[in-house]
Short mmCIF file of N, CA and C in Angstrom, two decimals:
data_model
loop_
_atom_site.label_atom_id
_atom_site.label_comp_id
_atom_site.label_asym_id
_atom_site.label_seq_id
_atom_site.Cartn_x
_atom_site.Cartn_y
_atom_site.Cartn_z
N UNK A 30 62.30 -3.91 108.87
CA UNK A 30 63.64 -3.49 108.65
C UNK A 30 63.69 -2.69 107.84
N UNK A 31 63.69 -1.42 107.59
CA UNK A 31 63.91 -0.52 106.72
C UNK A 31 65.22 0.32 106.88
N UNK A 32 65.96 0.58 105.97
CA UNK A 32 67.26 1.62 105.87
C UNK A 32 66.79 2.41 105.18
N UNK A 33 67.74 3.75 105.79
CA UNK A 33 67.46 4.78 105.21
C UNK A 33 68.25 4.92 103.55
N UNK A 34 67.47 5.25 102.79
CA UNK A 34 68.18 5.48 101.19
C UNK A 34 68.11 4.34 100.34
N UNK A 35 67.46 3.18 100.95
CA UNK A 35 67.28 2.23 100.16
C UNK A 35 66.06 2.14 99.47
N UNK A 36 66.07 1.62 98.41
CA UNK A 36 64.53 1.50 97.97
C UNK A 36 63.86 0.48 98.56
N UNK A 37 62.49 0.76 98.08
CA UNK A 37 61.44 -0.42 98.75
C UNK A 37 61.86 -1.85 98.76
N UNK A 38 62.25 -2.70 97.54
CA UNK A 38 62.20 -4.16 97.52
C UNK A 38 63.84 -4.41 97.88
N UNK A 39 64.59 -3.37 98.28
CA UNK A 39 66.19 -3.79 98.44
C UNK A 39 66.06 -4.84 99.66
N UNK A 40 66.60 -6.12 99.14
CA UNK A 40 67.03 -7.07 100.23
C UNK A 40 67.97 -6.62 101.39
N UNK A 41 67.59 -7.17 102.40
CA UNK A 41 68.74 -7.10 103.48
C UNK A 41 69.83 -7.17 103.52
N UNK A 42 70.80 -6.65 103.66
CA UNK A 42 72.36 -7.31 103.22
C UNK A 42 72.97 -6.77 101.82
N UNK A 43 71.86 -6.59 100.86
CA UNK A 43 72.25 -5.50 99.64
C UNK A 43 72.20 -4.14 99.63
N UNK A 44 72.82 -3.33 99.51
CA UNK A 44 73.17 -2.26 99.77
C UNK A 44 72.61 -1.41 98.27
N UNK A 45 71.99 -2.05 97.67
CA UNK A 45 71.58 -1.16 96.19
C UNK A 45 72.33 -1.36 95.46
N UNK A 46 73.51 -2.18 95.51
CA UNK A 46 74.50 -2.54 94.42
C UNK A 46 74.19 -3.60 93.62
N UNK A 47 73.17 -3.73 93.33
CA UNK A 47 72.78 -4.93 92.01
C UNK A 47 73.56 -6.05 92.82
N UNK A 48 72.98 -6.61 93.82
CA UNK A 48 73.24 -7.88 94.43
C UNK A 48 74.72 -8.01 95.07
N UNK A 49 75.36 -7.10 95.02
CA UNK A 49 76.72 -7.17 95.73
C UNK A 49 76.88 -6.38 97.17
N UNK A 50 77.50 -7.13 97.80
CA UNK A 50 77.84 -6.54 99.17
C UNK A 50 78.39 -5.27 99.27
N UNK A 51 78.75 -4.42 99.83
CA UNK A 51 79.36 -3.15 99.90
C UNK A 51 80.94 -3.62 100.03
N UNK A 52 81.45 -4.35 100.64
CA UNK A 52 82.76 -5.13 100.40
C UNK A 52 83.39 -5.63 99.34
N UNK A 53 82.22 -6.39 98.74
CA UNK A 53 82.52 -7.29 97.54
C UNK A 53 82.53 -6.29 96.22
N UNK A 54 81.77 -5.28 96.29
CA UNK A 54 81.59 -4.31 95.37
C UNK A 54 83.23 -3.39 95.28
N UNK A 55 83.55 -3.09 96.52
CA UNK A 55 84.52 -2.44 96.94
C UNK A 55 85.85 -2.98 96.43
N UNK A 56 85.82 -4.44 96.33
CA UNK A 56 86.95 -5.16 95.95
C UNK A 56 86.97 -5.17 94.34
N UNK A 57 85.77 -5.21 93.95
CA UNK A 57 85.92 -5.07 92.37
C UNK A 57 86.46 -4.07 91.89
N UNK A 58 85.68 -2.79 92.72
CA UNK A 58 86.02 -1.44 92.27
C UNK A 58 87.84 -1.32 92.22
N UNK A 59 88.34 -1.93 93.21
CA UNK A 59 89.79 -1.62 93.44
C UNK A 59 90.64 -2.60 92.46
N UNK A 60 89.87 -3.82 92.18
CA UNK A 60 90.60 -4.60 91.40
C UNK A 60 90.43 -3.90 89.98
N UNK A 61 89.27 -3.15 89.40
CA UNK A 61 89.14 -2.74 88.09
C UNK A 61 90.10 -1.42 88.07
N UNK A 62 90.69 -0.47 89.11
CA UNK A 62 91.05 0.19 89.23
C UNK A 62 92.64 -0.16 88.91
N UNK A 63 93.00 -1.13 89.43
CA UNK A 63 94.17 -1.60 89.48
C UNK A 63 94.84 -2.41 88.05
N UNK A 64 93.68 -2.66 87.56
CA UNK A 64 93.86 -3.31 86.04
C UNK A 64 93.84 -2.02 85.19
N UNK A 65 93.19 -1.14 85.57
CA UNK A 65 93.06 -0.35 84.15
C UNK A 65 94.51 0.75 84.61
N UNK A 66 94.87 0.90 85.78
CA UNK A 66 96.13 1.46 86.17
C UNK A 66 97.29 0.84 85.21
N UNK A 67 97.17 -0.57 85.07
CA UNK A 67 98.27 -1.39 84.79
C UNK A 67 97.94 -0.97 83.08
N UNK A 68 96.92 -1.38 82.77
CA UNK A 68 96.89 -0.97 81.38
C UNK A 68 97.14 0.31 80.62
N UNK A 69 96.90 1.36 81.38
CA UNK A 69 97.50 2.68 81.19
C UNK A 69 98.92 2.75 81.06
N UNK A 70 99.49 2.18 82.16
CA UNK A 70 101.03 2.19 82.08
C UNK A 70 101.51 1.32 80.97
N UNK A 71 100.72 0.32 80.48
CA UNK A 71 101.34 -0.50 79.61
C UNK A 71 101.48 0.36 78.23
N UNK A 72 100.05 0.95 78.10
CA UNK A 72 99.58 1.63 76.63
C UNK A 72 100.83 2.67 76.73
N UNK A 73 101.18 3.64 77.80
CA UNK A 73 102.10 4.69 77.91
C UNK A 73 103.62 4.11 77.38
N UNK A 74 104.05 2.95 77.76
CA UNK A 74 105.12 2.56 77.68
C UNK A 74 105.23 2.10 75.96
N UNK A 75 104.05 1.56 75.52
CA UNK A 75 103.97 1.28 73.99
C UNK A 75 104.11 2.58 73.26
N UNK A 76 103.30 3.58 73.69
CA UNK A 76 103.11 4.72 72.99
C UNK A 76 104.63 5.40 72.63
N UNK A 77 105.40 5.23 74.04
CA UNK A 77 106.55 6.12 73.92
C UNK A 77 107.66 4.93 73.00
N UNK A 78 107.73 3.81 72.91
CA UNK A 78 108.18 2.93 72.20
C UNK A 78 107.87 3.25 70.79
N UNK A 79 107.17 3.10 70.41
CA UNK A 79 106.32 3.63 69.04
C UNK A 79 107.01 4.81 68.62
N UNK A 80 106.89 6.20 69.45
CA UNK A 80 107.57 7.06 69.30
C UNK A 80 108.98 6.93 69.05
N UNK A 81 109.95 6.34 69.74
CA UNK A 81 111.26 6.03 69.61
C UNK A 81 111.60 5.50 68.15
N UNK A 82 110.75 4.51 68.09
CA UNK A 82 110.67 3.68 66.59
C UNK A 82 110.67 4.54 65.62
N UNK A 83 109.62 5.45 65.98
CA UNK A 83 109.43 6.36 64.59
C UNK A 83 110.75 7.60 64.44
N UNK A 84 111.50 7.90 65.68
CA UNK A 84 112.61 8.60 65.55
C UNK A 84 113.62 7.85 65.14
N UNK A 85 113.83 6.53 65.28
CA UNK A 85 114.64 5.72 64.64
C UNK A 85 114.68 5.62 63.01
N UNK A 86 113.51 5.51 62.69
CA UNK A 86 113.10 4.99 61.36
C UNK A 86 113.62 6.55 60.58
N UNK A 87 113.28 7.62 60.96
CA UNK A 87 113.64 8.88 60.35
C UNK A 87 115.34 9.06 60.75
N UNK A 88 115.63 8.68 61.46
CA UNK A 88 117.13 8.76 61.35
C UNK A 88 117.84 7.64 60.38
N UNK A 89 117.28 6.73 60.45
CA UNK A 89 117.85 5.73 59.41
C UNK A 89 117.59 6.05 57.66
N UNK A 90 116.55 6.49 57.68
CA UNK A 90 116.00 7.13 56.55
C UNK A 90 116.96 8.17 55.94
N UNK A 91 117.39 9.14 56.51
CA UNK A 91 118.19 10.08 56.48
C UNK A 91 119.54 9.66 56.25
N UNK A 92 120.27 8.61 57.06
CA UNK A 92 121.58 7.80 56.46
C UNK A 92 121.36 7.07 55.20
N UNK A 93 120.21 6.43 54.85
CA UNK A 93 119.89 5.83 53.28
C UNK A 93 120.32 6.68 52.37
N UNK A 94 119.47 8.09 52.67
CA UNK A 94 119.54 8.93 51.45
C UNK A 94 120.92 9.53 51.35
N UNK A 95 121.75 9.44 52.63
CA UNK A 95 122.99 10.16 52.51
C UNK A 95 123.94 8.74 51.64
N UNK A 96 123.78 7.65 51.79
CA UNK A 96 124.36 6.67 51.45
C UNK A 96 123.80 6.61 49.82
N UNK A 97 122.97 6.59 49.57
CA UNK A 97 122.36 6.82 48.05
C UNK A 97 122.92 7.88 47.38
N UNK A 98 123.13 9.00 47.88
CA UNK A 98 123.76 10.32 47.14
C UNK A 98 125.51 9.94 47.06
N UNK A 99 125.94 9.43 48.11
CA UNK A 99 127.26 8.88 47.96
C UNK A 99 127.68 7.93 46.82
N UNK A 100 126.67 6.87 46.98
CA UNK A 100 126.89 5.76 45.85
C UNK A 100 126.51 6.64 44.30
N UNK A 101 125.72 7.46 44.34
CA UNK A 101 125.57 8.18 42.98
C UNK A 101 126.78 8.94 42.62
N UNK A 102 127.29 9.64 43.75
CA UNK A 102 128.45 10.42 43.10
C UNK A 102 129.69 9.46 42.56
N UNK A 103 129.90 8.10 43.45
CA UNK A 103 131.09 7.30 43.22
C UNK A 103 130.86 6.61 41.98
N UNK A 104 129.37 6.34 41.51
CA UNK A 104 129.18 5.89 40.43
C UNK A 104 129.31 6.78 39.26
N UNK A 105 129.32 7.76 39.57
CA UNK A 105 129.71 8.92 38.37
C UNK A 105 131.31 9.33 38.16
N UNK A 106 131.89 8.91 39.02
CA UNK A 106 133.25 9.02 39.53
C UNK A 106 133.81 8.01 38.68
N UNK A 107 133.40 6.81 38.89
CA UNK A 107 133.62 5.38 38.19
C UNK A 107 133.42 5.42 36.86
N UNK A 108 132.41 5.91 36.35
CA UNK A 108 132.07 5.92 35.10
C UNK A 108 132.84 6.86 34.26
N UNK A 109 133.55 7.95 34.71
CA UNK A 109 134.37 8.77 34.08
C UNK A 109 135.67 8.32 33.89
N UNK A 110 136.08 7.40 35.01
CA UNK A 110 137.20 6.95 35.00
C UNK A 110 137.38 5.50 34.05
N UNK A 111 136.29 4.96 33.81
CA UNK A 111 136.54 3.91 33.05
C UNK A 111 136.06 4.31 31.28
N UNK A 112 135.92 5.33 31.33
CA UNK A 112 135.62 6.06 30.29
C UNK A 112 136.92 6.83 29.69
N UNK A 113 137.42 7.07 30.95
CA UNK A 113 139.12 7.80 30.70
C UNK A 113 139.91 6.52 30.12
N UNK A 114 139.82 5.40 30.62
CA UNK A 114 140.24 3.90 30.40
C UNK A 114 140.31 3.64 29.20
N UNK A 115 139.03 3.59 28.65
CA UNK A 115 138.75 3.14 27.36
C UNK A 115 139.75 4.17 26.40
N UNK A 116 139.48 5.50 26.73
CA UNK A 116 140.39 6.24 25.46
C UNK A 116 141.67 5.75 25.55
N UNK A 117 142.18 5.61 26.83
CA UNK A 117 143.68 4.99 26.86
C UNK A 117 143.86 3.82 26.20
N UNK A 118 143.12 2.68 26.42
CA UNK A 118 143.21 1.49 25.63
C UNK A 118 143.41 1.54 24.15
N UNK A 119 142.45 2.60 23.56
CA UNK A 119 142.57 2.88 22.24
C UNK A 119 143.91 3.27 21.71
N UNK A 120 144.58 3.80 22.71
CA UNK A 120 146.04 4.30 22.28
C UNK A 120 146.95 3.12 21.92
N UNK A 121 148.29 3.44 21.76
CA UNK A 121 149.29 2.57 21.50
C UNK A 121 150.15 1.91 22.69
N UNK A 122 149.44 2.23 23.75
CA UNK A 122 149.91 1.69 25.17
C UNK A 122 149.06 0.83 25.52
N UNK A 123 148.55 -0.14 24.92
CA UNK A 123 147.53 -0.89 25.32
C UNK A 123 148.10 -1.95 26.55
N UNK A 124 149.50 -2.45 26.10
CA UNK A 124 150.11 -3.69 27.14
C UNK A 124 150.12 -2.58 28.54
N UNK A 125 150.71 -1.57 28.31
CA UNK A 125 151.04 -0.69 29.52
C UNK A 125 149.71 -0.75 30.29
N UNK A 126 148.45 -0.38 29.85
CA UNK A 126 147.25 0.07 30.37
C UNK A 126 146.67 -1.51 31.20
N UNK A 127 147.02 -2.58 30.33
CA UNK A 127 146.34 -3.80 31.08
C UNK A 127 147.40 -4.05 32.07
N UNK A 128 148.58 -3.86 32.09
CA UNK A 128 149.41 -4.26 33.32
C UNK A 128 148.71 -3.38 34.49
N UNK A 129 148.63 -2.06 34.19
CA UNK A 129 148.06 -0.83 35.09
C UNK A 129 146.67 -1.39 35.53
N UNK A 130 146.01 -1.79 34.93
CA UNK A 130 144.60 -2.30 35.40
C UNK A 130 144.76 -3.44 36.24
N UNK A 131 145.60 -4.55 35.64
CA UNK A 131 145.97 -5.71 36.57
C UNK A 131 146.47 -5.30 38.04
N UNK A 132 147.24 -4.34 38.04
CA UNK A 132 148.05 -3.87 39.39
C UNK A 132 146.93 -3.27 40.13
N UNK A 133 146.00 -2.47 39.67
CA UNK A 133 144.77 -1.86 40.29
C UNK A 133 144.06 -3.04 40.62
N UNK A 134 143.59 -3.88 40.20
CA UNK A 134 142.54 -4.94 40.81
C UNK A 134 143.43 -5.72 41.83
N UNK A 135 144.78 -6.01 41.73
CA UNK A 135 145.38 -6.80 42.68
C UNK A 135 145.70 -5.90 44.11
N UNK A 136 145.81 -4.77 43.91
CA UNK A 136 145.84 -4.02 44.96
C UNK A 136 144.38 -3.54 46.00
N UNK A 137 143.27 -3.53 44.90
CA UNK A 137 142.02 -3.41 45.39
C UNK A 137 141.79 -4.94 46.00
N UNK A 138 141.94 -6.01 45.60
CA UNK A 138 141.88 -7.21 46.43
C UNK A 138 142.58 -7.58 47.56
N UNK A 139 143.61 -7.09 47.47
CA UNK A 139 144.69 -6.91 48.76
C UNK A 139 143.83 -6.04 50.12
N UNK A 140 143.58 -4.90 49.65
CA UNK A 140 142.81 -3.92 50.38
C UNK A 140 141.37 -4.55 50.96
N UNK A 141 140.87 -5.02 50.20
CA UNK A 141 139.55 -5.66 50.47
C UNK A 141 139.96 -6.88 51.45
N UNK A 142 141.03 -7.52 51.06
CA UNK A 142 141.11 -8.84 52.27
C UNK A 142 141.79 -8.27 53.30
N UNK A 143 142.49 -7.11 53.51
CA UNK A 143 142.65 -6.65 54.88
C UNK A 143 141.49 -6.26 55.50
N UNK A 144 140.75 -5.36 55.05
CA UNK A 144 139.63 -4.86 55.65
C UNK A 144 138.77 -6.32 56.05
N UNK A 145 138.51 -7.10 55.45
CA UNK A 145 137.49 -8.65 55.90
C UNK A 145 138.24 -8.90 56.89
N UNK A 146 139.52 -8.91 56.96
CA UNK A 146 140.22 -9.78 57.84
C UNK A 146 140.26 -9.26 59.45
N UNK A 147 139.57 -7.79 59.36
CA UNK A 147 139.60 -7.24 60.87
C UNK A 147 138.44 -7.72 61.47
#
C-alpha cells in the first residue's frame, strides 16, 4: 500500500508530517497562526502606547522648561525687590517699612489661604 509522493518508509496514516496526521498538523498550524496574530496585535498596541508615552514625555519636558524659565525670572524679580527693600530699610523710615512688609505678608497669606480653600 504505497501512496504517491510519500517516502519509502512512511507509515500508513502519516502523511510525511513527522508523525502528525494531516488534521492534527493543520490544527497546530491554525493554533500557531492564531497565537502569532494575537502576539502581533499585542506588540502593535505596546508600540503605539510607547510612542504616545514618548510624546507625553516631550510635552511634559517642554512644560517643565517653561516653568523653570518662569521661576528664574521670578527669582530675579524677587531678588531686585529685596535689594530695594534693604535700601529702604537703611533710611529713616524703618518703622514704616516694617509695617509695609507685615502688611504684604498678611495679604500674601490671605491670598494663599483663599487659593488653598478652593
